[in-house]
Coordinates of C-alpha atoms in Angstrom, one line a residue:
M9 CA 85.9 74.9 109.5
A10 CA 84.7 74.0 113.0
I11 CA 85.4 76.2 115.9
D12 CA 85.4 74.8 119.4
F13 CA 84.0 77.0 122.2
P14 CA 85.1 76.0 125.7
G15 CA 82.2 75.6 128.1
L16 CA 79.6 75.1 125.4
S17 CA 78.2 71.7 124.3
S18 CA 78.3 70.7 120.6
V19 CA 74.5 71.1 120.4
Q20 CA 74.7 74.7 121.5
T21 CA 77.4 75.6 119.0
A22 CA 76.0 73.5 116.1
G23 CA 72.7 75.3 116.1
N24 CA 74.5 78.7 115.6
R25 CA 77.0 77.7 112.9
G26 CA 76.7 79.9 109.9
K27 CA 74.2 82.3 111.4
V28 CA 74.8 85.9 112.1
N29 CA 73.3 87.3 115.3
E30 CA 71.6 90.4 114.0
Q31 CA 71.4 92.0 117.4
A32 CA 75.1 91.6 117.9
A33 CA 75.9 92.9 114.4
D34 CA 73.8 96.0 115.1
Q35 CA 75.6 96.6 118.4
A36 CA 79.1 96.0 117.1
P37 CA 79.5 99.5 115.6
R38 CA 78.3 101.1 118.7
A39 CA 80.6 99.0 120.9
E40 CA 83.6 100.0 118.7
A41 CA 82.7 103.6 118.9
S42 CA 82.4 103.5 122.7
A43 CA 85.7 101.6 123.0
V44 CA 87.4 104.3 120.9
Q45 CA 85.9 107.1 123.0
S46 CA 86.9 105.4 126.3
T47 CA 90.5 105.3 125.3
P48 CA 92.4 108.1 127.1
S49 CA 94.1 110.5 124.7
G50 CA 97.9 110.2 124.5
Q51 CA 97.8 106.4 125.1
S52 CA 98.8 104.2 122.3
D53 CA 98.3 100.5 121.5
T54 CA 101.2 98.2 121.9
V55 CA 102.0 94.9 120.2
R56 CA 104.3 92.3 121.6
I57 CA 105.8 89.6 119.4
S58 CA 106.3 86.3 121.1
D59 CA 109.8 85.0 121.7
T60 CA 109.0 82.1 119.3
A61 CA 108.0 84.5 116.5
Q62 CA 111.1 86.6 117.1
A63 CA 113.3 83.5 116.8
L64 CA 111.6 82.4 113.6
Q65 CA 112.0 85.9 112.1
R66 CA 115.7 85.9 113.0
S67 CA 116.2 82.5 111.4
E68 CA 114.4 83.5 108.3
N69 CA 116.5 86.6 107.9
A70 CA 119.7 84.6 108.4
Q71 CA 118.7 81.9 105.9
G72 CA 117.1 84.2 103.4
S73 CA 120.1 86.3 102.7
S74 CA 122.3 83.4 101.7
D75 CA 119.7 82.0 99.2
I76 CA 119.6 85.1 97.1
D77 CA 122.0 85.4 94.2
T78 CA 122.6 89.1 94.3
D79 CA 124.7 89.1 91.1
R80 CA 121.9 87.5 89.2
V81 CA 119.4 90.0 90.6
A82 CA 121.6 92.9 89.6
Q83 CA 121.9 91.4 86.0
I84 CA 118.1 91.1 85.7
K85 CA 117.5 94.6 87.1
A86 CA 120.0 96.0 84.6
A87 CA 118.4 94.1 81.7
I88 CA 114.9 95.3 82.6
E89 CA 116.2 98.9 82.9
D90 CA 117.9 98.9 79.5
G91 CA 115.0 97.0 77.8
S92 CA 117.0 93.9 76.9
Y93 CA 115.2 91.5 79.3
K94 CA 113.2 89.0 77.3
I95 CA 110.3 87.0 78.6
D96 CA 110.1 83.4 77.4
N97 CA 106.3 82.8 77.2
E98 CA 106.6 79.2 76.3
R99 CA 108.9 78.4 79.2
I100 CA 106.5 80.2 81.6
A101 CA 103.5 78.3 80.2
E102 CA 105.4 75.0 80.5
R103 CA 106.3 75.6 84.1
M104 CA 102.7 76.6 84.9
L105 CA 101.5 73.3 83.4
Q106 CA 104.2 71.4 85.4
F107 CA 103.0 73.1 88.6
D108 CA 99.4 72.3 87.7
K109 CA 100.2 68.6 87.3
L110 CA 101.7 68.6 90.8
L111 CA 98.4 69.8 92.2
D112 CA 96.3 67.0 90.6

């Protein structure tokens, strides 16, 4: 996977692909430690979910609930609990083979 760095030519980035800068790796733990120490106590991190992500989550929640057959789920749970749920190994194997053929 290629990563584009704005402001750098392809020659500058191509020479460094796949290489770890040992000096930066050595300094990373120290930089993290100093960042943690410089955070004032009592202050917490915050996360903001974008409006697009929130809309996507709302649409998934609205659609997801109608696609679930709650009666069937309850039947399967009851069968598992009382030990009567049977697994059809041949059917599972056949479905796995069908799926594998789709990937070819």
